Tab-separated table of C-alpha atoms and ligand atoms in Angstrom:
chain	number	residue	atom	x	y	z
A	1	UNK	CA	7.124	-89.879	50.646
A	2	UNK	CA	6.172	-86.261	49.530
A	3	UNK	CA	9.027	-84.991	50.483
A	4	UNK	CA	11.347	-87.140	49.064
A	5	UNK	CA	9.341	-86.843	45.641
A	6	UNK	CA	9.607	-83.168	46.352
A	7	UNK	CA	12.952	-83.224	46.575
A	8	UNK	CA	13.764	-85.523	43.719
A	9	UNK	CA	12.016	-82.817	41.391
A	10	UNK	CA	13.940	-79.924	42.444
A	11	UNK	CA	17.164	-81.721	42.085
A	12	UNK	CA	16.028	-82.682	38.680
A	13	UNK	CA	14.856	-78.881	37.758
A	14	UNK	CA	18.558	-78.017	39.461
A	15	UNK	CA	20.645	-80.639	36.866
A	16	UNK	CA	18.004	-79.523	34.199
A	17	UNK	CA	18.915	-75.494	35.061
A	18	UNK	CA	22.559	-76.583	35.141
A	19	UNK	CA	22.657	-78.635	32.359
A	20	UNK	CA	20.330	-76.142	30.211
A	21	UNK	CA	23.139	-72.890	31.334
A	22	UNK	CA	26.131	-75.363	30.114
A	23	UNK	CA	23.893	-76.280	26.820
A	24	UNK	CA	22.916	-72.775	25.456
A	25	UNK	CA	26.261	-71.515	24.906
A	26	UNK	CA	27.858	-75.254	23.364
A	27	UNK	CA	25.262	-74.171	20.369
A	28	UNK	CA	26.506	-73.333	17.409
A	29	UNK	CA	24.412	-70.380	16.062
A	30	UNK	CA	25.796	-68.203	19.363
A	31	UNK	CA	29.696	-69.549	18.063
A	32	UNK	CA	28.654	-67.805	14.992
A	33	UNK	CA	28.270	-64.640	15.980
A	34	UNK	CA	31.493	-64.901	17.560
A	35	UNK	CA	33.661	-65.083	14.314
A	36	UNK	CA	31.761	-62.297	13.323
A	37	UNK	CA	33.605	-60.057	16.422
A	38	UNK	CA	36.944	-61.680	15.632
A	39	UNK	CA	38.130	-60.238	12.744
A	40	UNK	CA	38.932	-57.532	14.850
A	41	UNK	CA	41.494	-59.353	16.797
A	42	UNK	CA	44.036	-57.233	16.657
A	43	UNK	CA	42.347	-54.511	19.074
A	44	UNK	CA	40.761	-57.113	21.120
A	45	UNK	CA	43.830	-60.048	21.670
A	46	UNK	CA	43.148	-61.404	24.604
A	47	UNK	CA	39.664	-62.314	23.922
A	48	UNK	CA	40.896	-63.747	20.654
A	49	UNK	CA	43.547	-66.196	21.814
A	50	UNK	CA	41.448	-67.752	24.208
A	51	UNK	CA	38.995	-68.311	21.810
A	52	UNK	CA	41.477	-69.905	19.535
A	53	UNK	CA	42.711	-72.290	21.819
A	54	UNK	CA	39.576	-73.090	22.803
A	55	UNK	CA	36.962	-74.007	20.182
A	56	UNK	CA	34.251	-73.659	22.571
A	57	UNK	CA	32.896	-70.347	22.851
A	58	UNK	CA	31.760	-70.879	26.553
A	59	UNK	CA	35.528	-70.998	27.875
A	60	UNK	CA	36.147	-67.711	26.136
A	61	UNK	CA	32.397	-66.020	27.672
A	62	UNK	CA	33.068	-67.299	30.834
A	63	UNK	CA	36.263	-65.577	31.522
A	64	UNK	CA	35.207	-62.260	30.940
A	65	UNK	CA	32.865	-62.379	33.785
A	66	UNK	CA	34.801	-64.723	36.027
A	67	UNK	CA	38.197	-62.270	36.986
A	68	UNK	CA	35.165	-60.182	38.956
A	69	UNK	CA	33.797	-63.566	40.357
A	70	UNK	CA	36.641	-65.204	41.636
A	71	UNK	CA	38.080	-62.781	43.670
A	72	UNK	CA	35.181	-62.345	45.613
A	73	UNK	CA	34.597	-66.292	45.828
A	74	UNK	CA	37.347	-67.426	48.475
A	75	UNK	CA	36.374	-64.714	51.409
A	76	UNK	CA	32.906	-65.215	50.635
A	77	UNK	CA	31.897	-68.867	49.721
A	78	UNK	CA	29.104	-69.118	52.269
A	79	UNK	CA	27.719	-66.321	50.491
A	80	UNK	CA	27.308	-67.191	47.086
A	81	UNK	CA	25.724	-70.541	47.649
A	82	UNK	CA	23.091	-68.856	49.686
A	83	UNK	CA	22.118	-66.541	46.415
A	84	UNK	CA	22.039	-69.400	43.809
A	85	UNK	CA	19.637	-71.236	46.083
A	86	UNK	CA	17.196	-68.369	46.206
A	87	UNK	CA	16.496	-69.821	42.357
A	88	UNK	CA	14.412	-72.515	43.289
A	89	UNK	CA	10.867	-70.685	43.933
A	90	UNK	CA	8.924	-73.430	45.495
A	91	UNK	CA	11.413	-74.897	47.391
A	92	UNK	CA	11.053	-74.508	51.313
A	93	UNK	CA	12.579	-77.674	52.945
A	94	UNK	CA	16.150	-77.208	53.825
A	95	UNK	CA	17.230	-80.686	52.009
A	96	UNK	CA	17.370	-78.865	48.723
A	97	UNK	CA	19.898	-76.094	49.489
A	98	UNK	CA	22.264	-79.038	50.562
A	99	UNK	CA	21.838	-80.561	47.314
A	100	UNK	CA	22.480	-77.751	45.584
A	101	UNK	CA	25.331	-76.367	47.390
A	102	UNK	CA	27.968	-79.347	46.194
A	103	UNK	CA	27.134	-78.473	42.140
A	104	UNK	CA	27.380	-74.466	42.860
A	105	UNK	CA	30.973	-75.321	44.692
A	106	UNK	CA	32.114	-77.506	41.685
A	107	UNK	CA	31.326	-74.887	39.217
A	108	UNK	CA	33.302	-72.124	40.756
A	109	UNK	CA	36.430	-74.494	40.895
A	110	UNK	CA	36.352	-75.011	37.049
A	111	UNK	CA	35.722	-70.600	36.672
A	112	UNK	CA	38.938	-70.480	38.496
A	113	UNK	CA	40.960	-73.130	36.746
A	114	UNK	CA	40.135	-71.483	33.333
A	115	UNK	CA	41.371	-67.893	34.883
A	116	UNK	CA	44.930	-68.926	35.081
A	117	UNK	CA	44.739	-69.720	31.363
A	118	UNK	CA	43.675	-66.537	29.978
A	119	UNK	CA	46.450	-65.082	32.678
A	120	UNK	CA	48.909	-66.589	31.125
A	121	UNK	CA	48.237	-66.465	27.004
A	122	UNK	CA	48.324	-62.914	26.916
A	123	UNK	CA	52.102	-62.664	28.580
A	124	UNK	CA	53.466	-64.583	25.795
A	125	UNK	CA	50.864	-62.767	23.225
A	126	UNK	CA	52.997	-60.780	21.665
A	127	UNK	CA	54.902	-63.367	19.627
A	128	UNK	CA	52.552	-63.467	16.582
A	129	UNK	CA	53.468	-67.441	15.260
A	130	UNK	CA	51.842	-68.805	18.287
A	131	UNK	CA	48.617	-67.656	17.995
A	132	UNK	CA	46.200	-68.246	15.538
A	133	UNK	CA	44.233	-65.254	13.940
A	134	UNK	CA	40.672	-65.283	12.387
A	135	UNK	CA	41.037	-63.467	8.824
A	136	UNK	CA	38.478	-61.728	7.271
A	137	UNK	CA	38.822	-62.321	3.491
A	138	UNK	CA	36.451	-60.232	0.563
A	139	UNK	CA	36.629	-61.226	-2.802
A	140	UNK	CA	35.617	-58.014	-5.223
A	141	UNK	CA	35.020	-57.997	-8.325
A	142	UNK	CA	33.394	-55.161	-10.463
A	143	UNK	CA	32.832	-53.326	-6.873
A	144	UNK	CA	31.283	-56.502	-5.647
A	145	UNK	CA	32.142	-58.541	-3.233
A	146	UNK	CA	31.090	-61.909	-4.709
A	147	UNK	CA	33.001	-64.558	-1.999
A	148	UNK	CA	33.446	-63.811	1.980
A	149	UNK	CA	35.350	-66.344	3.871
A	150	UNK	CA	36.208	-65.606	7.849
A	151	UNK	CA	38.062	-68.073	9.477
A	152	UNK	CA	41.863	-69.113	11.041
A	153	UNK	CA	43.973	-71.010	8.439
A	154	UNK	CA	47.084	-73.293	9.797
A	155	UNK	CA	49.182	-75.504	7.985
A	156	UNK	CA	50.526	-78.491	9.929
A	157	UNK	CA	53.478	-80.551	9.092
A	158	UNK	CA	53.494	-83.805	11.028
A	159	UNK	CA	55.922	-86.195	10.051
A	160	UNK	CA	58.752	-88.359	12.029
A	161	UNK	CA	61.399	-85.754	11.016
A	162	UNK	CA	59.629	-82.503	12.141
A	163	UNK	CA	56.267	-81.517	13.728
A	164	UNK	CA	55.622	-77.491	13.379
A	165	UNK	CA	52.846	-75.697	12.158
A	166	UNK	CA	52.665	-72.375	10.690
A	167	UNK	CA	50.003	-69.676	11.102
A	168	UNK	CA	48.328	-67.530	7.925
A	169	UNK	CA	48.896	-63.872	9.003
A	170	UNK	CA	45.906	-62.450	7.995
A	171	UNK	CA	47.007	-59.008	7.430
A	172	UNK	CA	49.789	-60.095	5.735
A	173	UNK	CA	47.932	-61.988	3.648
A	174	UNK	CA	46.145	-60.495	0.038
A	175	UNK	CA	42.499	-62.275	-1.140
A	176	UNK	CA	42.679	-62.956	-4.776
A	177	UNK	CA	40.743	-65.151	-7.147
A	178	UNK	CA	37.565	-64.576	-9.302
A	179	UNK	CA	33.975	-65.480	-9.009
A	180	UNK	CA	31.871	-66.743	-11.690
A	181	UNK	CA	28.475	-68.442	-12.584
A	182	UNK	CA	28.856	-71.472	-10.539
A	183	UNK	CA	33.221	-71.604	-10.101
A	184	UNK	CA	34.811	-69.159	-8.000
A	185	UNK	CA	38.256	-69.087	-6.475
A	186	UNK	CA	39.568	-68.086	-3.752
A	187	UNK	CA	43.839	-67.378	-3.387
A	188	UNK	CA	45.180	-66.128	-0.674
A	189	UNK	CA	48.689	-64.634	-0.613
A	190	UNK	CA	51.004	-64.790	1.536
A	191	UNK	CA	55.047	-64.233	1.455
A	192	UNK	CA	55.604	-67.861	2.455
A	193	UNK	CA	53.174	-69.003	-0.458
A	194	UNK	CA	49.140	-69.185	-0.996
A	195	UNK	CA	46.320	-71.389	-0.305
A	196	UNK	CA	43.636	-71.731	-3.290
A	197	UNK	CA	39.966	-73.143	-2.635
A	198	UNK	CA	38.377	-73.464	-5.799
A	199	UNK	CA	34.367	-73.238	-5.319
A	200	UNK	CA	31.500	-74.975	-7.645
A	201	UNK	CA	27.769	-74.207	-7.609
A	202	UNK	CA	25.655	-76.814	-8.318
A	203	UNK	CA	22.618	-75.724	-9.274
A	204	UNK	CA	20.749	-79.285	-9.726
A	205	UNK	CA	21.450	-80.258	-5.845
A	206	UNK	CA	21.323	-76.800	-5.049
A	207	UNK	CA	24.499	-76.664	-3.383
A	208	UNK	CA	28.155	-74.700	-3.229
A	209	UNK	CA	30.886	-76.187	-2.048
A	210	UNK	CA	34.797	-76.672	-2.291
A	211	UNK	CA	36.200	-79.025	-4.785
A	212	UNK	CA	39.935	-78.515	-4.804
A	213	UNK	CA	41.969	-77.316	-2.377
A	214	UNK	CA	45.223	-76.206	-3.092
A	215	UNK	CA	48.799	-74.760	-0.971
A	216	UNK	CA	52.182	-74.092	-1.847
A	217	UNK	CA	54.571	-73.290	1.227
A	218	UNK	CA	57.764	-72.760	1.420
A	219	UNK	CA	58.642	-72.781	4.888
A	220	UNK	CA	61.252	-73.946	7.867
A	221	UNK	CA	58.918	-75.728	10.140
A	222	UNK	CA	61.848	-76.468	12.584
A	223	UNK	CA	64.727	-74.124	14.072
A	224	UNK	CA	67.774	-74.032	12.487
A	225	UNK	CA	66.441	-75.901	9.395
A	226	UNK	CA	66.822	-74.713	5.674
A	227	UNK	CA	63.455	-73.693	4.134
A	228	UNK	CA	61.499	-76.267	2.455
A	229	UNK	CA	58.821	-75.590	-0.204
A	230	UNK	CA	55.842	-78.040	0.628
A	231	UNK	CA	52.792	-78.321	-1.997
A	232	UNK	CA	49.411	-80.295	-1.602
A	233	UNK	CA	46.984	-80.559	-4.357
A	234	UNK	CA	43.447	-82.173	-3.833
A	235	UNK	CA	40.784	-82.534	-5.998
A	236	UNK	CA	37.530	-84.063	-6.355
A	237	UNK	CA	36.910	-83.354	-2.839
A	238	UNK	CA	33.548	-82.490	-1.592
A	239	UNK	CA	34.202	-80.180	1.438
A	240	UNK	CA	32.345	-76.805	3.031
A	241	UNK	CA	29.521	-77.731	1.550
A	242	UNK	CA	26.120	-75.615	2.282
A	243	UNK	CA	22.888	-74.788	0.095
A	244	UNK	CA	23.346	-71.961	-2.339
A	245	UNK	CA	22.467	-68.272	-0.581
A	246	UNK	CA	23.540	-69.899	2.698
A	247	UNK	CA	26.923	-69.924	4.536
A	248	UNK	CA	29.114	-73.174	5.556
A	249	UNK	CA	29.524	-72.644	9.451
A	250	UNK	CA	32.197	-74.840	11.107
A	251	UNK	CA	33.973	-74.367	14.488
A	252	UNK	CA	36.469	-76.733	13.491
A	253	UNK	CA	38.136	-78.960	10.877
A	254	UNK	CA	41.344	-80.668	10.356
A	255	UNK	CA	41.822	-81.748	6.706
A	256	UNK	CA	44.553	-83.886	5.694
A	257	UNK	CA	46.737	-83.154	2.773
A	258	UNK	CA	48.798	-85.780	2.017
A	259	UNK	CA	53.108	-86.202	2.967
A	260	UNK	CA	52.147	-85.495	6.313
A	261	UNK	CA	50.342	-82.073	5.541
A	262	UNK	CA	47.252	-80.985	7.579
A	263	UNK	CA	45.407	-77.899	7.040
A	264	UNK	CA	43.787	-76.712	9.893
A	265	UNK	CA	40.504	-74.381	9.064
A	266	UNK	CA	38.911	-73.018	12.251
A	267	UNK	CA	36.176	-70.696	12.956
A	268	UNK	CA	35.292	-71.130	9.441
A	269	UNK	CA	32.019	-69.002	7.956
A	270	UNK	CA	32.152	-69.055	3.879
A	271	UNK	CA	30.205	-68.301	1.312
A	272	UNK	CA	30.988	-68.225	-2.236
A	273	UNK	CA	27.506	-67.332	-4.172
A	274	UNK	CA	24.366	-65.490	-3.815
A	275	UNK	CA	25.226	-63.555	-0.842
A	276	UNK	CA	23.212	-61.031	0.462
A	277	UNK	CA	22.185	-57.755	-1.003
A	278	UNK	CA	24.518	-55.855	1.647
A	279	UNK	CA	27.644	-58.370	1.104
A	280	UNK	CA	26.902	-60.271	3.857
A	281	UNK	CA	27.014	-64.334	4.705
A	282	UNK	CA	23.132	-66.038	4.462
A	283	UNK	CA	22.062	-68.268	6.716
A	284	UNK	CA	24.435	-70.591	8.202
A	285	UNK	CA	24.561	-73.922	7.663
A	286	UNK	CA	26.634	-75.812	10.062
A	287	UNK	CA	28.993	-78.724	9.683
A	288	UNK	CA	27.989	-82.090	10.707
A	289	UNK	CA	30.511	-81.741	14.216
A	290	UNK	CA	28.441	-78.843	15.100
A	291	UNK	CA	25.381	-80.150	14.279
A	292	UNK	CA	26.043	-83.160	16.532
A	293	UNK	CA	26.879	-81.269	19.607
A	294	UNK	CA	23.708	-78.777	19.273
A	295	UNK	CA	21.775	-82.125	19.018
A	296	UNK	CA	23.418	-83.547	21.457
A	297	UNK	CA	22.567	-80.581	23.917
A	298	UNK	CA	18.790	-80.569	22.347
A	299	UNK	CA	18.650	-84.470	23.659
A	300	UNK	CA	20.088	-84.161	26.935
A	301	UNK	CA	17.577	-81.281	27.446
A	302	UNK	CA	14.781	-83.406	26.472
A	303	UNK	CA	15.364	-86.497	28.543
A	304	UNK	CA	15.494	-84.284	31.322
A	305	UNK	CA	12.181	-82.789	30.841
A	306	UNK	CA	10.540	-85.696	30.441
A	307	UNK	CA	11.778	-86.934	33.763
A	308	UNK	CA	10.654	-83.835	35.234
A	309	UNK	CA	7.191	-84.391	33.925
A	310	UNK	CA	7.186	-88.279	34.921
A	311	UNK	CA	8.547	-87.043	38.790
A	312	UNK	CA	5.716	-84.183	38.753
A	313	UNK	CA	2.717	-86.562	37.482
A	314	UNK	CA	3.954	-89.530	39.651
A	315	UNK	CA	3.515	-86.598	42.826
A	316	UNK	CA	0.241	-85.595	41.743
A	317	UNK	CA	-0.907	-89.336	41.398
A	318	UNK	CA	0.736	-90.108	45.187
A	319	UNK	CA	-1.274	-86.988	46.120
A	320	UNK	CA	-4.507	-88.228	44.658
A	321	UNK	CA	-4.162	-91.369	46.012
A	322	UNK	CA	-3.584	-90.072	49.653
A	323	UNK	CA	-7.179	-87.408	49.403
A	324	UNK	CA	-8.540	-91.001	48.229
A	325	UNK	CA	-7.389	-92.505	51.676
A	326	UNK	CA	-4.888	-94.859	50.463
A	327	UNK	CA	-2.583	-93.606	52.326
A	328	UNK	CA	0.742	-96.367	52.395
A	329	UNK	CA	3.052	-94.180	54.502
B	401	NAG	C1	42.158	-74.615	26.432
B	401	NAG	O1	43.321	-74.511	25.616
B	401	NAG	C2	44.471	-74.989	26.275
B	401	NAG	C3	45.659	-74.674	25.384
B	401	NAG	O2	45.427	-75.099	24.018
B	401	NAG	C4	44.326	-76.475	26.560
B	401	NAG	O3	45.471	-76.925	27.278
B	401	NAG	C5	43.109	-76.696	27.411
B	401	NAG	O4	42.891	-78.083	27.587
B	401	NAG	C6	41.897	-76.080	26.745
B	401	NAG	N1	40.748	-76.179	27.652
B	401	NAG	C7	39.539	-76.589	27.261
B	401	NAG	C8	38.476	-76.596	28.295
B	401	NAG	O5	39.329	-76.922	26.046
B	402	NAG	C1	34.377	-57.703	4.148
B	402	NAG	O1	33.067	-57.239	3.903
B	402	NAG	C2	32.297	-57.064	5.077
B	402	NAG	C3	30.901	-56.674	4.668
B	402	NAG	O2	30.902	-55.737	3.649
B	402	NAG	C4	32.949	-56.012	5.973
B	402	NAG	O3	32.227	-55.902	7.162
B	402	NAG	C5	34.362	-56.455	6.286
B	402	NAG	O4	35.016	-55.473	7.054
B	402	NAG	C6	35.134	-56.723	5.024
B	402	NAG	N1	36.444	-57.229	5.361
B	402	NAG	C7	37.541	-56.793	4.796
B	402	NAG	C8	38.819	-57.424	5.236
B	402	NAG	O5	37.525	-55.917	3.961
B	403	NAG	C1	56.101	-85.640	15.427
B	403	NAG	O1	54.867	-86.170	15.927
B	403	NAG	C2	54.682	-87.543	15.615
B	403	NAG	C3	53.317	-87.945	16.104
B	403	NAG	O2	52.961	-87.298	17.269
B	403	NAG	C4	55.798	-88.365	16.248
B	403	NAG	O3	55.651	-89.727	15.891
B	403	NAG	C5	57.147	-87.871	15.745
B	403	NAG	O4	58.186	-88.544	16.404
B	403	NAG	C6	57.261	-86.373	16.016
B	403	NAG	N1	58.510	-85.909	15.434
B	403	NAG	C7	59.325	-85.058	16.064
B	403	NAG	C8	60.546	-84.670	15.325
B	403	NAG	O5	59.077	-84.643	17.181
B	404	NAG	C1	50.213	-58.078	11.789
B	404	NAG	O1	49.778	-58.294	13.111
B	404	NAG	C2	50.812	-58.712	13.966
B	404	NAG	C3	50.198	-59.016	15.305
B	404	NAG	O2	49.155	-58.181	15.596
B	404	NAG	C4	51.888	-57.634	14.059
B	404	NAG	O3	52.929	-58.072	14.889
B	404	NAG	C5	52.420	-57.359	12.668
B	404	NAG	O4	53.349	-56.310	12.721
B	404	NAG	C6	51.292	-57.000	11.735
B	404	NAG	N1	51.822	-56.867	10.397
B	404	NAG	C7	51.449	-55.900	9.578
B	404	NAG	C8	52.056	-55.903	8.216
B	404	NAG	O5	50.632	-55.049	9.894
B	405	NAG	C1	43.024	-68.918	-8.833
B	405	NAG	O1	43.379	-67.536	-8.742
B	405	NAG	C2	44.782	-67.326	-8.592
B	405	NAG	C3	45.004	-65.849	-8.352
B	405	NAG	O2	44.298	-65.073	-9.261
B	405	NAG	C4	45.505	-67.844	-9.817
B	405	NAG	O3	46.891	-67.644	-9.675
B	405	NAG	C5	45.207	-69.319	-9.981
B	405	NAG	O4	45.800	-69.805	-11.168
B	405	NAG	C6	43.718	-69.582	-10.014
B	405	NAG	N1	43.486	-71.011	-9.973
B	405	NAG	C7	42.638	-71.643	-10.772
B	405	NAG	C8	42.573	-73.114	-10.625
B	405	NAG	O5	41.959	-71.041	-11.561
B	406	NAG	C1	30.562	-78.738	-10.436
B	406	NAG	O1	29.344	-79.345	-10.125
B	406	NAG	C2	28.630	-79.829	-11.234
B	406	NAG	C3	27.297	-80.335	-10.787
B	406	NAG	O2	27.411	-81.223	-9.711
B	406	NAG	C4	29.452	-80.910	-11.933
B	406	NAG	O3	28.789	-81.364	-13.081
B	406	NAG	C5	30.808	-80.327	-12.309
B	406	NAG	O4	31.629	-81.338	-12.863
B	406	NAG	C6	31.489	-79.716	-11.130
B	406	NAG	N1	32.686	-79.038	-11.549
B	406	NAG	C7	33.880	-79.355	-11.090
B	406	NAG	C8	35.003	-78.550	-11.625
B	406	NAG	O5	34.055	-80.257	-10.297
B	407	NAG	C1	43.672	-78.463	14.296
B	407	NAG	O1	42.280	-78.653	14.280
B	407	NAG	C2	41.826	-79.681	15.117
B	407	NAG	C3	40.329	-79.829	14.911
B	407	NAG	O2	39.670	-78.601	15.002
B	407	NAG	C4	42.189	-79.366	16.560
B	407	NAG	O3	41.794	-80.428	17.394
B	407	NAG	C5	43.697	-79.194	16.660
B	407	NAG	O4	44.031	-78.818	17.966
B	407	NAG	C6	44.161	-78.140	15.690
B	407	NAG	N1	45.586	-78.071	15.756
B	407	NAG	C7	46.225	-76.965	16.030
B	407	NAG	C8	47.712	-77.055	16.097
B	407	NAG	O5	45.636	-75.931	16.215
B	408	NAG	C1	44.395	-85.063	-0.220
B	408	NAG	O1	45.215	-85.941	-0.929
B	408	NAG	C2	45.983	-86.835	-0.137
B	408	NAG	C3	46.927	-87.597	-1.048
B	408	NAG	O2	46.295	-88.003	-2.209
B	408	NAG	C4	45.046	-87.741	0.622
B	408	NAG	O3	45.777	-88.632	1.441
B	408	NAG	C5	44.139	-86.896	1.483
B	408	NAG	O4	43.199	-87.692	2.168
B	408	NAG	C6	43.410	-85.861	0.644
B	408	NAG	N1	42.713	-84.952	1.522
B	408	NAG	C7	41.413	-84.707	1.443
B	408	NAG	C8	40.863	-83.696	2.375
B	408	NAG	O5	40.698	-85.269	0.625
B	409	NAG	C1	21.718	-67.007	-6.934
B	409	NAG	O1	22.087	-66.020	-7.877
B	409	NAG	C2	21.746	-66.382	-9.223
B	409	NAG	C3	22.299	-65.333	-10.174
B	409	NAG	O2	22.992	-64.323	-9.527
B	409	NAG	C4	20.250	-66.502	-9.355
B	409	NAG	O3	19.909	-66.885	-10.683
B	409	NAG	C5	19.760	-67.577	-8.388
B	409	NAG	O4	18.352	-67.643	-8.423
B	409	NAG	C6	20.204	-67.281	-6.961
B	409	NAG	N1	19.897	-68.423	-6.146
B	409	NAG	C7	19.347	-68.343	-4.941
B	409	NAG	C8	19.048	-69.621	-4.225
B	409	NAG	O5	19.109	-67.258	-4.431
């Protein structure tokens, strides 16, 4: 009986330990600081383009560390199970390091399968359409910098004709617009055409936020195809929204445009008013996707805590009863 309650809780602190490792990095405020190192993607590429095909920060973390890992892995698996088993500190029954052996051994496998991917971006990296770049777009006016917007712009065409997508450049692209009281607008220029978000402040609700969003293109989205000049034009749209002084934070979004136009916005930090004193984004304010998954992770950590404490409290209670003499084993 006690050890099979002793066991339960140290494979529930193991899942817990797992889970909590796989957790921390899914939240969003650690994805942040990421787009903050990626404007500089054109010294560090291979970091980048994993971290554009991947939304999730903890593919691109993980493969930094891994190359080191998983060539010592295969000579040496009896090895590293033995040192993540030391982790457990009050665990002396041998039970446990069985347990624990079969989730250490499925872990590696997934380090290794992610490997080959960042192998094999970078070979075909140097072809700039394919990859996606995070652009790092100012707004100055008067010597100020009134509007910051970092984040990876596509335009997708999707339609029964052609699929194709094509990739803002970000240093070929130039950040126009103006900033006022509560409208501000953002153009950027490209030599295929411009995209135009047009910010408002509202100062009742105490909120910034996008209300038109704008593109021309003119573009061959297929080989061999005679360039096309595609233009979207929404308004009254409600989108990037965050409280005034903070920044919209979004890992992620795919906005329809109409005709079979998507714009694709990802690793998306903007602010349009009140920014800091040093030109810099406020506190970020995330988008509901994000939001979810940090819950999400905040939830899944909870439940298993209060297991924990239910597995720990029905021990003590067993223990109790057996110094009372009720023993039933
Ligand atoms: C990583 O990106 C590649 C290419 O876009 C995709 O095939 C793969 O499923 C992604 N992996 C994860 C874990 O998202
Ligand atoms: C935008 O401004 C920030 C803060 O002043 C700076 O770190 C960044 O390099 C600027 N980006 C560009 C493209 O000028
Ligand atoms: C483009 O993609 C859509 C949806 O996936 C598909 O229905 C259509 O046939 C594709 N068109 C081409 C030219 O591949
Ligand atoms: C922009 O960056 C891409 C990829 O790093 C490079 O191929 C291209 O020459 C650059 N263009 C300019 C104008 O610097
Ligand atoms: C936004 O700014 C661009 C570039 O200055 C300008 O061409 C465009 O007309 C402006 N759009 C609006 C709606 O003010
Ligand atoms: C900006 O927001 C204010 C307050 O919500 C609203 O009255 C105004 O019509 C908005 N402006 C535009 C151009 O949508
Ligand atoms: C566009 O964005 C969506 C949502 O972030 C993503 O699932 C999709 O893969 C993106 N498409 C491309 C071509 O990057
Ligand atoms: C933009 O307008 C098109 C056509 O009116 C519409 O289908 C689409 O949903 C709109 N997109 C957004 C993001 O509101
Ligand atoms: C934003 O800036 C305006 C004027 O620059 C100021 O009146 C307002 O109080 C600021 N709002 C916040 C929330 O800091």
């Amino acid at each position: 009986m006690k050890k099979a309650v002793v066991l339960f809780v140290v494979a529930c602190c193991a899942v817990s330990v797992l889970s909590l490792a796989e957790e921390k990095p899914s939240a969003t405020m650690s994805s942040a600081k990421q787009f903050d190192v990626s404007p500089s993607s054109t010294t560090s590429q291979p970091k980048t383009t994993t971290a554009m095909a991947n939304t999730t920060t903890t593919t691109s973390k993980t493969t930094t560390t891994t190359p080191k890992t998983t060539t010592t892995t295969p000579k040496t698996t009896t090895t590293t199970p033995k040192t993540t088993t030391t982790t457990p500190k009050t665990t002396t029954t041998t039970p446990k390091t069985t347990t624990t052996t079969p989730k250490t051994t499925t872990t590696t496998p997934k380090t290794t399968a992610t490997t080959p991917k960042t192998t094999t971006t970078p070979v075909p990296g140097p072809t700039p359409p394919t990859r996606v770049f995070v652009g790092s777009y100012n707004l100055t006016e008067k010597k100020v910098v009134c509007l910051r917007a970092n984040m990876a712009l596509e335009i997708q065409l999707s339609a029964a004709k052609v699929n194709g997508s094509f990739i803002v450049q970000p240093n070929e692209t130039k950040t126009e617009g103006s900033c006022g009281e509560t409208k501000a607008n953002l153009t950027l220029v490209f030599k295929e055409g411009f995209i135009t978000f047009m910010f408002n402040k509202s100062v009742a609700d105490n909120t910034a936020y996008v209300d038109a969003l704008s593109f021309k293109l003119s573009y061959s989205f297929a080989k061999g195809e005679a360039r096309q000049e595609y233009r979207a034009d929404n308004k009254s749209l409600h989108l990037f929204a965050a409280k005034v002084s903070h920044c919209y934070s979004c890992s992620g979004e795919m906005l329809y445009m109409g005709n079979g136009l998507y714009l694709n916005v990802t690793k998306n930090r903007m602010q349009a008013f009140n920014l800091t004193k040093s030109y810099d984004f406020g506190q970020p304010d995330m988008c509901l996707a994000d939001k979810t998954d940090y819950r999400v992770a905040i939830g899944v950590g909870v439940t298993l805590l209060v297991l924990i404490v239910i597995v720990v409290l029905a021990y003590l209670v067993s223990r109790r009863k057996r110094t009372d003499g009720y023993q039933t084993l």
